[in-house]
GROMACS .gro file of C-alpha atoms in nm:
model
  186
    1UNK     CA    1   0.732   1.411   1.942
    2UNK     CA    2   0.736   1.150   1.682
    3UNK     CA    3   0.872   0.758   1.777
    4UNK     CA    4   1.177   0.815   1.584
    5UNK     CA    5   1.328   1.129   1.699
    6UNK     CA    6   1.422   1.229   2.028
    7UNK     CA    7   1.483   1.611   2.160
    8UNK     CA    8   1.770   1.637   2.457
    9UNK     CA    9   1.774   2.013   2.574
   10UNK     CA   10   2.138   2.151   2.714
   11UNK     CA   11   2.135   2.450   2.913
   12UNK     CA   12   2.483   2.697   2.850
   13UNK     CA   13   2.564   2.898   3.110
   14UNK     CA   14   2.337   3.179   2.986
   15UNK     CA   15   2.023   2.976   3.037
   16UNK     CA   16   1.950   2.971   2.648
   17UNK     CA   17   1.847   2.614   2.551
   18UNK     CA   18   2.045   2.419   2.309
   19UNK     CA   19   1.807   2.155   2.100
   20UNK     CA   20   1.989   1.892   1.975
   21UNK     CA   21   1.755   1.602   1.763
   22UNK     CA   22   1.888   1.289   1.608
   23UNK     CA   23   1.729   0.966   1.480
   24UNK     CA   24   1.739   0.613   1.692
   25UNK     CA   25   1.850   0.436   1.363
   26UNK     CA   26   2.197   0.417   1.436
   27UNK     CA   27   2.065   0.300   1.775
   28UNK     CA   28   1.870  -0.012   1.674
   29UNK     CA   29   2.069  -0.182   1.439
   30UNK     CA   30   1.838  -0.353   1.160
   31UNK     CA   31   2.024  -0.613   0.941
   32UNK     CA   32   2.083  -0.488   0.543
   33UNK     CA   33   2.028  -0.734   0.263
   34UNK     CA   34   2.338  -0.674  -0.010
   35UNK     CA   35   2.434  -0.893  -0.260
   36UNK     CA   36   2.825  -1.093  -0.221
   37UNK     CA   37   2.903  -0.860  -0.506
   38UNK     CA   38   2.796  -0.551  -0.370
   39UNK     CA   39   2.963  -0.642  -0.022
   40UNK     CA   40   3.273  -0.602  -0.222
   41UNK     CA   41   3.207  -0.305  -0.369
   42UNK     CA   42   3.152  -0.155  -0.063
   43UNK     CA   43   3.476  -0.309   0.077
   44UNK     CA   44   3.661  -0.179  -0.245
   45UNK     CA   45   3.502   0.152  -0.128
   46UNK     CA   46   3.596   0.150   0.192
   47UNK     CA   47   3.961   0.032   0.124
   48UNK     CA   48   4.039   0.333  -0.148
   49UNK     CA   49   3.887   0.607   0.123
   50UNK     CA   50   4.131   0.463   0.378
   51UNK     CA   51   4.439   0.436   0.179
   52UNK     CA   52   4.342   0.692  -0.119
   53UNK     CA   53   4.127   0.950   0.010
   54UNK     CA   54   4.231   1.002   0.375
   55UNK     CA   55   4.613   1.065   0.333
   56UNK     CA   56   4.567   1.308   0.046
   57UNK     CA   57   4.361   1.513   0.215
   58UNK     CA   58   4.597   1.523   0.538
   59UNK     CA   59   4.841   1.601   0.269
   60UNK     CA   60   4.593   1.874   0.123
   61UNK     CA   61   4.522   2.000   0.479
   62UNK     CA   62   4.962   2.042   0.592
   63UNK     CA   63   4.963   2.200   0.241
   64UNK     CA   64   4.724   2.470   0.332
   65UNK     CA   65   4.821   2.479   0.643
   66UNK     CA   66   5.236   2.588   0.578
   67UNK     CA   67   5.075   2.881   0.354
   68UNK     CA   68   4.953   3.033   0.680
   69UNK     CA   69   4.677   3.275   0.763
   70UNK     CA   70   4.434   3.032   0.815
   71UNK     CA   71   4.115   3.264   0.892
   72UNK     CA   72   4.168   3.354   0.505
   73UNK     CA   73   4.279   3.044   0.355
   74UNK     CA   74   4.017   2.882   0.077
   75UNK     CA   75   4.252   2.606   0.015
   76UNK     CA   76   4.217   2.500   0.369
   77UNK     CA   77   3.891   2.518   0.425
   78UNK     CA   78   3.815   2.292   0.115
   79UNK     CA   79   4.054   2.085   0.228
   80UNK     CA   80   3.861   2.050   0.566
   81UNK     CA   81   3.469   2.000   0.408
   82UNK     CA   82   3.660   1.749   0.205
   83UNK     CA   83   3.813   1.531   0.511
   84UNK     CA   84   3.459   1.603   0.704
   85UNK     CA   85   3.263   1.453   0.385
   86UNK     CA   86   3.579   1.159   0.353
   87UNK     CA   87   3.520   1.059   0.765
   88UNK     CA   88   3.147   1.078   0.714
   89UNK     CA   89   3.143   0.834   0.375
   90UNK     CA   90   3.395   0.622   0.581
   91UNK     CA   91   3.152   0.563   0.860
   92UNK     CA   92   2.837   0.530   0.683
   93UNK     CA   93   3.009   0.260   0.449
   94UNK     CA   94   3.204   0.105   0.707
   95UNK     CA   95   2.821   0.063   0.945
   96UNK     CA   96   2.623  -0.040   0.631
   97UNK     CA   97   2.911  -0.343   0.628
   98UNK     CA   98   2.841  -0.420   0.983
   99UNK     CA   99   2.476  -0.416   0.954
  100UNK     CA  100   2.453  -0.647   0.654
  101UNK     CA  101   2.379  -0.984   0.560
  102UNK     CA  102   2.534  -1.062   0.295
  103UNK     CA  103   2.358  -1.299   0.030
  104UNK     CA  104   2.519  -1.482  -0.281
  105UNK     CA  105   2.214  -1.547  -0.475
  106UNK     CA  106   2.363  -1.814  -0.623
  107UNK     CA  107   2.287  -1.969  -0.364
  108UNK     CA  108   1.979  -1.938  -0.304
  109UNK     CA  109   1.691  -2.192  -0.371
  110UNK     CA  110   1.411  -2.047  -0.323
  111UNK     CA  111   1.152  -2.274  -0.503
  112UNK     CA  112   1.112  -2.092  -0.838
  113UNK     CA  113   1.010  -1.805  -0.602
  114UNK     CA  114   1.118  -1.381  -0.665
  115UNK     CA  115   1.328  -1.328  -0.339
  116UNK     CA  116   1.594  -1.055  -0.277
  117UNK     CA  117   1.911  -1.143  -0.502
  118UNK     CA  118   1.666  -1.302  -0.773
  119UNK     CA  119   1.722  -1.228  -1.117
  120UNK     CA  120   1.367  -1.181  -1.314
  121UNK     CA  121   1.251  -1.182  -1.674
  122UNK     CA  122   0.925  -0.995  -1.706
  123UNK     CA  123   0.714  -0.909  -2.015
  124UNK     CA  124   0.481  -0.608  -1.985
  125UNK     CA  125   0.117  -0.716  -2.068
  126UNK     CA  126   0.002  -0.448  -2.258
  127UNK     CA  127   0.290  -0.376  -2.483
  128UNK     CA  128   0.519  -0.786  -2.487
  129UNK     CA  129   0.813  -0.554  -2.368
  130UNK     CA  130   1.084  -0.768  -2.212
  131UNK     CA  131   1.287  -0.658  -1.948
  132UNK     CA  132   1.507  -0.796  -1.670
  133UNK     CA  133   1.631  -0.726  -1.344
  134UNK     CA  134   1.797  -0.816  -1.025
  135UNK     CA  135   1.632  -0.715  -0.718
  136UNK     CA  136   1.969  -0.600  -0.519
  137UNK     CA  137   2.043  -0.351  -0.195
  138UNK     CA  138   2.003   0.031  -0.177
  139UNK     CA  139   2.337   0.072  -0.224
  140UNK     CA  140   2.421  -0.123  -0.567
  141UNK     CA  141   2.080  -0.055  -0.733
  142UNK     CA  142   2.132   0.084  -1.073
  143UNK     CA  143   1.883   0.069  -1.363
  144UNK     CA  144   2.100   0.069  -1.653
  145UNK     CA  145   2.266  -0.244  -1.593
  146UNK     CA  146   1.925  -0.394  -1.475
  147UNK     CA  147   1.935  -0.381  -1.083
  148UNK     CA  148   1.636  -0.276  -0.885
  149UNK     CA  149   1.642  -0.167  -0.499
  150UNK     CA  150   1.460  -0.398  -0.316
  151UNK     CA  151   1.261  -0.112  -0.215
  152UNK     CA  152   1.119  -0.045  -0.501
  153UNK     CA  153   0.767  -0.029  -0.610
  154UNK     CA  154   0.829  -0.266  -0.912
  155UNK     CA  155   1.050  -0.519  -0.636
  156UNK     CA  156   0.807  -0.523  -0.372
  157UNK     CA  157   0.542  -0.653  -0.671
  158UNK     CA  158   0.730  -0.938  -0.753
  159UNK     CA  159   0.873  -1.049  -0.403
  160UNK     CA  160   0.703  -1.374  -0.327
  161UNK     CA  161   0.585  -1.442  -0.692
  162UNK     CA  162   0.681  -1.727  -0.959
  163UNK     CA  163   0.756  -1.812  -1.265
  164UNK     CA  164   0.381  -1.742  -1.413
  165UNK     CA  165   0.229  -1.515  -1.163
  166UNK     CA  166   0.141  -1.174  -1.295
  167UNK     CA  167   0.278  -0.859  -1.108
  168UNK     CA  168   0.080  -0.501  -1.069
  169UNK     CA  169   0.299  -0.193  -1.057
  170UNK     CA  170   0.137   0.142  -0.977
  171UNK     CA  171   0.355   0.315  -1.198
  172UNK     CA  172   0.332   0.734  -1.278
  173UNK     CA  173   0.156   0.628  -1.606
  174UNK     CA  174  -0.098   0.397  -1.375
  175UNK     CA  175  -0.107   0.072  -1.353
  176UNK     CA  176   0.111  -0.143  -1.483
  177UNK     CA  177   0.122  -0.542  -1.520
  178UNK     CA  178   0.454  -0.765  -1.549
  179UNK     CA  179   0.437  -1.174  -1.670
  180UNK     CA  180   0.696  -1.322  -1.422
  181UNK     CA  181   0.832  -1.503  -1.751
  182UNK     CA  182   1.152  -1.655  -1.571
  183UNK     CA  183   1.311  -1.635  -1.206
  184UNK     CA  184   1.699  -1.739  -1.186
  185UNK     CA  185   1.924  -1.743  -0.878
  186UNK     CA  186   2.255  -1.629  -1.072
   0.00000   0.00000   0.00000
């Protein structure tokens, strides 16, 4: 059995075994690094599932329900996946918020150094290419406006680097090397 998982085994009544596995994650609560702006996005999140998203689909749910037959009833059933997948999103934003340390990296002074929240000027070696990103959570990660997870391959390069230092990416196309050209804490 591996570290993370753990097997509990129910007996019914009928002496067939029930296996029921789940992870220890939600036991050991680790802290999660999100930016001050993505702390609100999450809380904007939150706050439009709670007030949005939850009463229309307990409206969406009587709806279905006053057309009655519910063995046969589509509407209904959508209606239910939809509040199951509206609870779930609930709690997985609403623990992510209580697990996470929130970090206004313009705050931060970290010495000229690439830390999480760190915005990052690179310039490719081999071609001069100039890109930039901010090394942000999971959750608010999104290349197009220049925001790398800190999880990524590219982020966990640069974390601990300066202004100057070079950076090696194993990248699908092999190895790639990044300048550190400029580190700001905006």
């Amino acid at each position: 059995m591996c570290k993370r998982c753990a097997v509990l085994v129910a007996y019914t009544g009928r002496f067939r075994p029930l296996l029921f596995t789940w992870t220890f994650s939600f036991l050991i609560m680790a802290t999660l690094p999100i930016t001050k702006r993505g702390a609100e996005i999450l809380k904007a999140e939150l706050h439009k599932l709670k007030t949005v998203e939850r009463p229309s689909v307990i409206a969406a749910i009587s709806e279905a329900r006053a057309q009655g037959d519910l063995s046969e009833n589509a509407e209904y059933e959508s209606a239910k996946d939809r509040q199951g997948f509206i609870e779930g999103r609930i709690q997985e934003v609403e623990g992510k918020l209580s697990a996470a340390q929130i970090i206004d990296p313009s705050e931060l002074n970290a010495g000229g150094k690439v830390v999480f929240g760190a915005t990052v000027e690179l310039e490719e070696e081999e071609t001069g290419e100039r890109v930039t990103y901010q090394i942000v959570g999971e959750d608010e990660a999104d290349l197009k406006f220049g925001r790398i997870n800190i999880g990524s391959p590219i982020a966990r390069a640069l974390i601990g680097k300066a202004e100057g230092d070079t950076a090696e990416v194993q990248a699908p196309g092999g190895i790639k090397a990044y300048e550190i050209v400029a580190v700001q804490y905006i």
